[in-house]
PDB file of C-alpha atoms in Angstrom:
ATOM      1  CA  MET A 918     131.731  67.946  93.800  1.00 49.00           C
ATOM      2  CA  THR A 919     129.208  68.108  96.644  1.00 47.00           C
ATOM      3  CA  ASP A 920     126.555  70.847  96.787  1.00 48.00           C
ATOM      4  CA  SER A 921     128.197  72.512  99.783  1.00 46.00           C
ATOM      5  CA  THR A 922     131.633  72.421  98.132  1.00 44.00           C
ATOM      6  CA  GLN A 923     130.217  73.862  94.943  1.00 48.00           C
ATOM      7  CA  GLU A 924     128.496  76.692  96.845  1.00 49.00           C
ATOM      8  CA  ASP A 925     131.740  77.417  98.744  1.00 45.00           C
ATOM      9  CA  HIS A 926     133.495  77.650  95.391  1.00 44.00           C
ATOM     10  CA  GLU A 927     130.811  79.981  94.032  1.00 45.00           C
ATOM     11  CA  ASP A 928     130.931  82.205  97.109  1.00 44.00           C
ATOM     12  CA  THR A 929     134.576  83.046  96.457  1.00 35.00           C
ATOM     13  CA  PHE A 930     133.399  85.220  93.570  1.00 39.00           C
ATOM     14  CA  PHE A 931     131.010  87.308  95.638  1.00 42.00           C
ATOM     15  CA  ILE A 932     133.077  89.450  97.970  1.00 39.00           C
ATOM     16  CA  ARG A 933     131.012  92.067  99.705  1.00 38.00           C
ATOM     17  CA  PHE A 934     133.856  94.416 100.472  1.00 39.00           C
ATOM     18  CA  LEU A 935     134.949  94.806  96.869  1.00 46.00           C
ATOM     19  CA  CYS A 936     133.320  97.488  94.727  1.00 54.00           C
ATOM     20  CA  CYS A 937     134.577  96.146  91.448  1.00 44.00           C
ATOM     21  CA  PRO A 938     133.786  97.699  88.071  1.00 41.00           C
ATOM     22  CA  LEU A 939     133.999  94.207  86.571  1.00 38.00           C
ATOM     23  CA  TRP A 940     130.968  91.979  87.156  1.00 35.00           C
ATOM     24  CA  PHE A 941     130.668  88.691  85.256  1.00 36.00           C
ATOM     25  CA  GLY A 942     132.746  90.158  82.450  1.00 35.00           C
ATOM     26  CA  VAL A 943     130.550  93.235  81.980  1.00 39.00           C
ATOM     27  CA  VAL A 944     132.323  96.570  82.363  1.00 40.00           C
ATOM     28  CA  PRO A 945     129.862  99.396  83.096  1.00 40.00           C
ATOM     29  CA  THR A 946     130.571 102.445  80.992  1.00 44.00           C
ATOM     30  CA  ASP A 947     128.082 104.865  82.561  1.00 51.00           C
ATOM     31  CA  LYS A 948     129.985 107.461  84.571  1.00 51.00           C
ATOM     32  CA  ASP A 949     127.105 107.720  87.056  1.00 76.00           C
ATOM     33  CA  ARG A 950     127.374 104.113  88.205  1.00 88.00           C
ATOM     34  CA  LYS A 951     128.110 104.097  91.955  1.00 94.00           C
ATOM     35  CA  CYS A 952     129.108 101.687  94.701  1.00 95.00           C
ATOM     36  CA  LEU A 953     126.647 102.072  97.590  1.00 96.00           C
ATOM     37  CA  ARG A 954     128.297  99.590  99.930  1.00 93.00           C
ATOM     38  CA  GLU A 955     127.696 100.663 103.559  1.00 92.00           C
ATOM     39  CA  LYS A 956     125.286 103.346 102.367  1.00 96.00           C
ATOM     40  CA  VAL A 957     121.536 103.725 102.729  1.00 97.00           C
ATOM     41  CA  ILE A 958     118.923 105.695 100.869  1.00 98.00           C
ATOM     42  CA  THR A 959     116.856 107.800 103.251  1.00 97.00           C
ATOM     43  CA  PHE A 960     113.187 108.473 102.530  1.00 98.00           C
ATOM     44  CA  PRO A 961     112.385 111.201 105.073  1.00 96.00           C
ATOM     45  CA  GLN A 962     109.037 112.388 103.763  1.00 94.00           C
ATOM     46  CA  LEU A 963     105.695 110.738 103.014  1.00 95.00           C
ATOM     47  CA  ALA A 964     105.214 112.060  99.490  1.00 96.00           C
ATOM     48  CA  THR A 965     104.639 110.734  95.980  1.00 96.00           C
ATOM     49  CA  ASN A 966     107.453 112.858  94.529  1.00 96.00           C
ATOM     50  CA  THR A 967     110.126 111.127  96.642  1.00 96.00           C
ATOM     51  CA  TRP A 968     111.498 108.027  94.966  1.00 97.00           C
ATOM     52  CA  VAL A 969     114.542 106.196  93.657  1.00 98.00           C
ATOM     53  CA  LYS A 970     114.720 104.380  90.326  1.00 97.00           C
ATOM     54  CA  LEU A 971     117.234 101.613  89.669  1.00 97.00           C
ATOM     55  CA  HIS A 972     118.503 101.223  86.116  1.00 96.00           C
ATOM     56  CA  PRO A 973     119.699  97.779  84.946  1.00 94.00           C
ATOM     57  CA  ASN A 974     122.035  97.257  82.007  1.00 83.00           C
ATOM     58  CA  GLU A 975     119.498  95.439  79.870  1.00 90.00           C
ATOM     59  CA  SER A 976     115.863  94.471  79.442  1.00 92.00           C
ATOM     60  CA  MET A 977     114.502  91.452  81.295  1.00 94.00           C
ATOM     61  CA  ASP A 978     114.048  87.906  80.095  1.00 95.00           C
ATOM     62  CA  MET A 979     114.225  85.782  83.230  1.00 96.00           C
ATOM     63  CA  SER A 980     112.243  82.758  84.337  1.00 97.00           C
ATOM     64  CA  ALA A 981     113.139  83.185  88.014  1.00 98.00           C
ATOM     65  CA  ALA A 982     114.117  86.000  90.320  1.00 98.00           C
ATOM     66  CA  THR A 983     115.284  86.770  93.833  1.00 98.00           C
ATOM     67  CA  VAL A 984     115.049  90.259  95.326  1.00 98.00           C
ATOM     68  CA  CYS A 985     117.011  90.959  98.507  1.00 98.00           C
ATOM     69  CA  LEU A 986     117.097  94.206 100.464  1.00 98.00           C
ATOM     70  CA  GLN A 987     117.440  95.659 103.937  1.00 97.00           C
ATOM     71  CA  PHE A 988     115.272  98.360 105.427  1.00 97.00           C
ATOM     72  CA  TYR A 989     114.443 100.238 108.618  1.00 96.00           C
ATOM     73  CA  SER A 990     111.184 102.070 109.288  1.00 96.00           C
ATOM     74  CA  GLU A 991     108.896 103.247 112.063  1.00 94.00           C
ATOM     75  CA  GLN A 992     105.926 103.398 109.703  1.00 94.00           C
ATOM     76  CA  MET A 993     102.883 101.619 111.180  1.00 90.00           C
ATOM     77  CA  SER A 994     100.119 103.106 109.035  1.00 87.00           C
ATOM     78  CA  LEU A 995      99.291 102.913 105.323  1.00 93.00           C
ATOM     79  CA  ASP A 996     100.698 100.150 103.061  1.00 96.00           C
ATOM     80  CA  PRO A 997     104.321 101.141 102.344  1.00 97.00           C
ATOM     81  CA  CYS A 998     106.028  99.710  99.280  1.00 98.00           C
ATOM     82  CA  LEU A 999     109.711  98.822  99.428  1.00 98.00           C
ATOM     83  CA  PHE A1000     110.336  97.574  95.884  1.00 98.00           C
ATOM     84  CA  SER A1001     108.239  97.901  92.733  1.00 98.00           C
ATOM     85  CA  LEU A1002     109.144  96.509  89.313  1.00 98.00           C
ATOM     86  CA  ALA A1003     106.842  97.341  86.407  1.00 97.00           C
ATOM     87  CA  THR A1004     106.905  96.287  82.767  1.00 96.00           C
ATOM     88  CA  PRO A1005     104.643  97.319  79.873  1.00 95.00           C
ATOM     89  CA  SER A1006     102.780  94.015  80.279  1.00 94.00           C
ATOM     90  CA  TYR A1007     102.331  94.196  84.062  1.00 96.00           C
ATOM     91  CA  PRO A1008     102.418  97.455  86.062  1.00 94.00           C
ATOM     92  CA  GLN A1009     103.006  95.348  89.184  1.00 95.00           C
ATOM     93  CA  ASP A1010     105.302  92.664  87.839  1.00 97.00           C
ATOM     94  CA  PHE A1011     107.238  92.166  91.097  1.00 98.00           C
ATOM     95  CA  SER A1012     106.570  94.258  94.185  1.00 98.00           C
ATOM     96  CA  LEU A1013     107.127  94.015  97.942  1.00 98.00           C
ATOM     97  CA  ARG A1014     105.243  95.863 100.664  1.00 97.00           C
ATOM     98  CA  TRP A1015     103.534  95.323 104.009  1.00 97.00           C
ATOM     99  CA  LEU A1016      99.901  95.973 104.902  1.00 95.00           C
ATOM    100  CA  SER A1017      98.878  98.243 107.771  1.00 91.00           C
ATOM    101  CA  PHE A1018      95.838  96.248 108.896  1.00 92.00           C
ATOM    102  CA  SER A1019      97.661  92.921 109.306  1.00 93.00           C
ATOM    103  CA  LYS A1020     101.337  94.018 109.375  1.00 94.00           C
ATOM    104  CA  GLN A1021     101.972  91.073 107.056  1.00 96.00           C
ATOM    105  CA  TYR A1022     104.176  91.254 103.990  1.00 97.00           C
ATOM    106  CA  GLU A1023     102.703  91.061 100.519  1.00 97.00           C
ATOM    107  CA  MET A1024     104.350  90.064  97.248  1.00 98.00           C
ATOM    108  CA  THR A1025     102.914  90.867  93.833  1.00 98.00           C
ATOM    109  CA  ILE A1026     103.880  88.766  90.811  1.00 98.00           C
ATOM    110  CA  HIS A1027     102.497  89.649  87.359  1.00 97.00           C
ATOM    111  CA  SER A1028      99.853  91.816  89.132  1.00 96.00           C
ATOM    112  CA  PHE A1029      98.649  88.902  91.315  1.00 97.00           C
ATOM    113  CA  LYS A1030      99.033  89.395  95.066  1.00 97.00           C
ATOM    114  CA  VAL A1031      99.879  86.955  97.837  1.00 97.00           C
ATOM    115  CA  GLN A1032     100.393  87.555 101.566  1.00 96.00           C
ATOM    116  CA  PHE A1033     102.786  85.716 103.839  1.00 95.00           C
ATOM    117  CA  GLY A1034     102.492  85.090 107.572  1.00 91.00           C
ATOM    118  CA  LEU A1035     105.609  87.119 108.372  1.00 95.00           C
ATOM    119  CA  VAL A1036     104.927  90.244 110.413  1.00 94.00           C
ATOM    120  CA  PHE A1037     106.586  93.654 110.054  1.00 96.00           C
ATOM    121  CA  LYS A1038     108.320  95.041 113.164  1.00 94.00           C
ATOM    122  CA  ASN A1039     109.231  98.707 113.312  1.00 94.00           C
ATOM    123  CA  ASN A1040     112.407 100.492 114.430  1.00 94.00           C
ATOM    124  CA  GLN A1041     114.865  97.726 113.600  1.00 94.00           C
ATOM    125  CA  TRP A1042     116.897  96.643 110.612  1.00 94.00           C
ATOM    126  CA  ILE A1043     115.073  94.007 108.599  1.00 96.00           C
ATOM    127  CA  SER A1044     116.688  91.766 105.981  1.00 97.00           C
ATOM    128  CA  MET A1045     114.267  90.492 103.363  1.00 98.00           C
ATOM    129  CA  CYS A1046     114.582  88.190 100.374  1.00 98.00           C
ATOM    130  CA  ALA A1047     111.741  87.150  98.080  1.00 98.00           C
ATOM    131  CA  THR A1048     111.915  84.470  95.387  1.00 98.00           C
ATOM    132  CA  TRP A1049     109.695  83.376  92.509  1.00 98.00           C
ATOM    133  CA  ASP A1050     110.104  80.678  89.850  1.00 98.00           C
ATOM    134  CA  ALA A1051     108.059  80.660  86.647  1.00 98.00           C
ATOM    135  CA  ASN A1052     108.455  76.896  86.220  1.00 97.00           C
ATOM    136  CA  SER A1053     106.619  76.100  89.448  1.00 98.00           C
ATOM    137  CA  GLY A1054     104.798  79.385  90.015  1.00 98.00           C
ATOM    138  CA  LEU A1055     105.926  79.237  93.642  1.00 98.00           C
ATOM    139  CA  ALA A1056     106.888  82.275  95.700  1.00 98.00           C
ATOM    140  CA  GLN A1057     108.660  82.370  99.036  1.00 98.00           C
ATOM    141  CA  MET A1058     109.712  85.130 101.398  1.00 98.00           C
ATOM    142  CA  PHE A1059     112.460  85.286 104.022  1.00 98.00           C
ATOM    143  CA  VAL A1060     112.573  87.922 106.783  1.00 97.00           C
ATOM    144  CA  ASN A1061     115.482  88.014 109.250  1.00 96.00           C
ATOM    145  CA  LYS A1062     116.284  84.350 108.573  1.00 94.00           C
ATOM    146  CA  VAL A1063     112.668  83.211 109.045  1.00 96.00           C
ATOM    147  CA  ALA A1064     111.232  81.478 105.987  1.00 97.00           C
ATOM    148  CA  SER A1065     107.626  81.631 104.900  1.00 97.00           C
ATOM    149  CA  PHE A1066     105.594  78.791 103.466  1.00 95.00           C
ATOM    150  CA  LYS A1067     105.803  78.542  99.664  1.00 97.00           C
ATOM    151  CA  LYS A1068     102.728  79.828  97.851  1.00 97.00           C
ATOM    152  CA  GLU A1069     101.661  79.753  94.228  1.00 97.00           C
ATOM    153  CA  VAL A1070     101.039  83.155  92.678  1.00 97.00           C
ATOM    154  CA  GLY A1071     100.680  84.629  89.199  1.00 95.00           C
ATOM    155  CA  PRO A1072     100.757  83.060  85.726  1.00 97.00           C
ATOM    156  CA  LYS A1073     103.757  80.852  85.002  1.00 97.00           C
ATOM    157  CA  VAL A1074     105.427  83.193  82.532  1.00 97.00           C
ATOM    158  CA  SER A1075     108.856  84.803  82.573  1.00 97.00           C
ATOM    159  CA  PHE A1076     109.636  88.416  83.392  1.00 97.00           C
ATOM    160  CA  LYS A1077     110.105  90.144  80.045  1.00 96.00           C
ATOM    161  CA  GLY A1078     110.522  93.667  78.717  1.00 95.00           C
ATOM    162  CA  ASP A1079     112.064  96.938  79.780  1.00 96.00           C
ATOM    163  CA  PRO A1080     111.486  97.301  83.523  1.00 97.00           C
ATOM    164  CA  VAL A1081     110.981 100.411  85.618  1.00 97.00           C
ATOM    165  CA  ILE A1082     112.234  99.642  89.129  1.00 98.00           C
ATOM    166  CA  THR A1083     111.378 101.987  91.979  1.00 98.00           C
ATOM    167  CA  LEU A1084     112.203 102.016  95.672  1.00 98.00           C
ATOM    168  CA  GLY A1085     109.822 103.619  98.147  1.00 97.00           C
ATOM    169  CA  GLN A1086     106.803 103.835  95.820  1.00 97.00           C
ATOM    170  CA  PHE A1087     104.191 101.402  94.444  1.00 97.00           C
ATOM    171  CA  GLN A1088     103.642 101.610  90.700  1.00 97.00           C
ATOM    172  CA  THR A1089      99.987 101.292  89.708  1.00 95.00           C
ATOM    173  CA  GLN A1090     100.888 101.964  86.096  1.00 95.00           C
ATOM    174  CA  TYR A1091     104.052 101.558  84.069  1.00 96.00           C
ATOM    175  CA  ASP A1092     106.535 104.173  85.316  1.00 95.00           C
ATOM    176  CA  GLY A1093     104.131 105.997  87.592  1.00 94.00           C
ATOM    177  CA  GLY A1094     100.746 106.065  89.234  1.00 95.00           C
ATOM    178  CA  PHE A1095     102.207 106.651  92.701  1.00 97.00           C
ATOM    179  CA  ASP A1096      99.789 106.957  95.636  1.00 95.00           C
ATOM    180  CA  GLN A1097     100.757 108.449  99.005  1.00 95.00           C
ATOM    181  CA  HIS A1098      98.999 105.521 100.693  1.00 95.00           C
ATOM    182  CA  ASN A1099     101.865 103.314  99.476  1.00 96.00           C
ATOM    183  CA  ALA A1100     104.774 105.710 100.017  1.00 97.00           C
ATOM    184  CA  PHE A1101     107.614 104.500 102.245  1.00 97.00           C
ATOM    185  CA  THR A1102     109.517 106.439 104.915  1.00 97.00           C
ATOM    186  CA  GLY A1103     112.729 105.116 106.441  1.00 96.00           C
ATOM    187  CA  PHE A1104     116.007 103.644 105.173  1.00 97.00           C
ATOM    188  CA  ILE A1105     116.596 101.131 102.359  1.00 98.00           C
ATOM    189  CA  ALA A1106     119.964  99.488 101.663  1.00 97.00           C
ATOM    190  CA  ASP A1107     121.748  96.545 100.025  1.00 97.00           C
ATOM    191  CA  VAL A1108     119.279  95.972  97.190  1.00 98.00           C
ATOM    192  CA  HIS A1109     120.197  93.075  94.920  1.00 98.00           C
ATOM    193  CA  VAL A1110     118.191  91.430  92.140  1.00 98.00           C
ATOM    194  CA  HIS A1111     119.225  87.975  90.905  1.00 98.00           C
ATOM    195  CA  GLU A1112     118.116  86.198  87.756  1.00 97.00           C
ATOM    196  CA  GLN A1113     117.617  82.961  89.673  1.00 97.00           C
ATOM    197  CA  VAL A1114     116.189  81.569  92.901  1.00 98.00           C
ATOM    198  CA  LEU A1115     118.973  81.756  95.472  1.00 97.00           C
ATOM    199  CA  THR A1116     119.664  78.781  97.683  1.00 97.00           C
ATOM    200  CA  ILE A1117     118.731  78.847 101.361  1.00 95.00           C
ATOM    201  CA  ARG A1118     122.415  79.001 102.220  1.00 94.00           C
ATOM    202  CA  GLN A1119     123.006  82.018  99.957  1.00 96.00           C
ATOM    203  CA  ILE A1120     120.035  83.847 101.482  1.00 96.00           C
ATOM    204  CA  LYS A1121     121.219  83.057 105.015  1.00 95.00           C
ATOM    205  CA  THR A1122     124.683  84.412 104.205  1.00 94.00           C
ATOM    206  CA  TYR A1123     123.170  87.655 102.899  1.00 96.00           C
ATOM    207  CA  MET A1124     121.018  88.078 105.997  1.00 94.00           C
ATOM    208  CA  GLU A1125     123.861  87.434 108.403  1.00 90.00           C
ATOM    209  CA  ALA A1126     125.720  90.412 106.909  1.00 77.00           C
ATOM    210  CA  LYS A1127     128.866  88.372 106.601  1.00 64.00           C
ATOM    211  CA  THR A1128     131.954  89.575 104.774  1.00 62.00           C
ATOM    212  CA  ARG A1129     130.832  87.986 101.534  1.00 83.00           C
ATOM    213  CA  TYR A1130     127.560  87.145  99.894  1.00 91.00           C
ATOM    214  CA  LYS A1131     126.303  86.717  96.369  1.00 93.00           C
ATOM    215  CA  LEU A1132     125.792  90.069  94.685  1.00 95.00           C
ATOM    216  CA  GLY A1133     122.917  90.582  92.284  1.00 96.00           C
ATOM    217  CA  ASN A1134     123.669  89.957  88.613  1.00 95.00           C
ATOM    218  CA  TYR A1135     120.720  92.086  87.450  1.00 97.00           C
ATOM    219  CA  ILE A1136     120.742  94.834  90.093  1.00 98.00           C
ATOM    220  CA  ASN A1137     123.905  95.143  92.185  1.00 97.00           C
ATOM    221  CA  TRP A1138     124.017  97.654  95.077  1.00 97.00           C
ATOM    222  CA  HIS A1139     127.814  97.743  94.788  1.00 95.00           C
ATOM    223  CA  ASN A1140     127.721  98.733  91.121  1.00 96.00           C
ATOM    224  CA  LEU A1141     124.516 100.684  90.725  1.00 96.00           C
ATOM    225  CA  MET A1142     123.087 103.189  88.296  1.00 96.00           C
ATOM    226  CA  TYR A1143     120.132 105.036  89.779  1.00 96.00           C
ATOM    227  CA  SER A1144     118.164 108.277  89.740  1.00 96.00           C
ATOM    228  CA  ILE A1145     116.800 109.976  92.826  1.00 96.00           C
ATOM    229  CA  ALA A1146     114.005 112.503  93.306  1.00 96.00           C
ATOM    230  CA  GLY A1147     112.285 114.570  95.962  1.00 96.00           C
ATOM    231  CA  SER A1148     113.687 114.485  99.479  1.00 97.00           C
ATOM    232  CA  ALA A1149     115.346 111.050  99.129  1.00 97.00           C
ATOM    233  CA  GLN A1150     119.102 111.104  99.700  1.00 97.00           C
ATOM    234  CA  VAL A1151     122.091 108.788 100.064  1.00 97.00           C
ATOM    235  CA  GLU A1152     123.764 108.616 103.482  1.00 96.00           C
ATOM    236  CA  GLU A1153     126.391 106.564 105.264  1.00 94.00           C
ATOM    237  CA  LYS A1154     124.785 103.654 107.084  1.00 89.00           C
ATOM    238  CA  HIS A1155     126.826 104.108 110.244  1.00 86.00           C
ATOM    239  CA  GLN A1156     125.594 107.695 110.556  1.00 84.00           C
ATOM    240  CA  VAL A1157     121.871 106.915 110.602  1.00 85.00           C
ATOM    241  CA  THR A1158     121.422 103.890 112.928  1.00 77.00           C
ATOM    242  CA  PHE A1159     123.292 101.610 115.276  1.00 72.00           C
ATOM    243  CA  TYR A1160     124.684  98.486 113.708  1.00 60.00           C
ATOM    244  CA  SER A1161     123.153  95.132 114.549  1.00 55.00           C
ATOM    245  CA  LYS A1162     125.204  92.534 116.446  1.00 46.00           C
ATOM    246  CA  GLU A1163     125.889  90.665 113.188  1.00 48.00           C
ATOM    247  CA  GLU A1164     127.183  93.807 111.471  1.00 49.00           C
ATOM    248  CA  GLN A1165     129.557  94.584 114.346  1.00 43.00           C
ATOM    249  CA  GLN A1166     131.323  91.224 113.980  1.00 41.00           C
TER     250      GLN A1166
END
């Protein structure tokens, strides 16, 4: 079986328009688990008490990871954080933000930071994926189908422990330490966390907003348990912005 044929076969399992309770044989039992397909989380206020926490089914033990999400913001000042994953060992185990002085994106792995030459642009939907592999220590970022150079960052150890995952805030300590300088305002949607490095083709499919893409097997936006605080709220995506050309197809 060729690589492309194998990927086509795999893609048949990842249908975006299905909000299935069954995912890789695991049936969620928590009554608060929700499908957020075609929904966004709005962060309307620059405040440290506005956040969303994502709750996985189990603790982490993964040697590679891919985080994909979409966001929309007009924020040009401060250093807003989109995604922050903390463990008892590393308060900044995996985080994504952009920096106000350079407008470049920054990834943190095991509390070590690296910047990529991809520049934030405001007032438009942005699709982002970030990958890291403990075997090589290499990180890579993709923004609107533009790939960064691969860079080495962090010690070559797996993600382990019970994570605290927040959207819209940057954890400077395990489960807290929020600073308004890193608070995010805008919309965040379609957050998926994978226990592997996705292929270029899988990332491209996600960013093109096609009818099917590979859903996260650690965090799945279509089968999500989360808590929400402050002024953050869930809204329908079509009610907050215009769709992009790809989404209208």
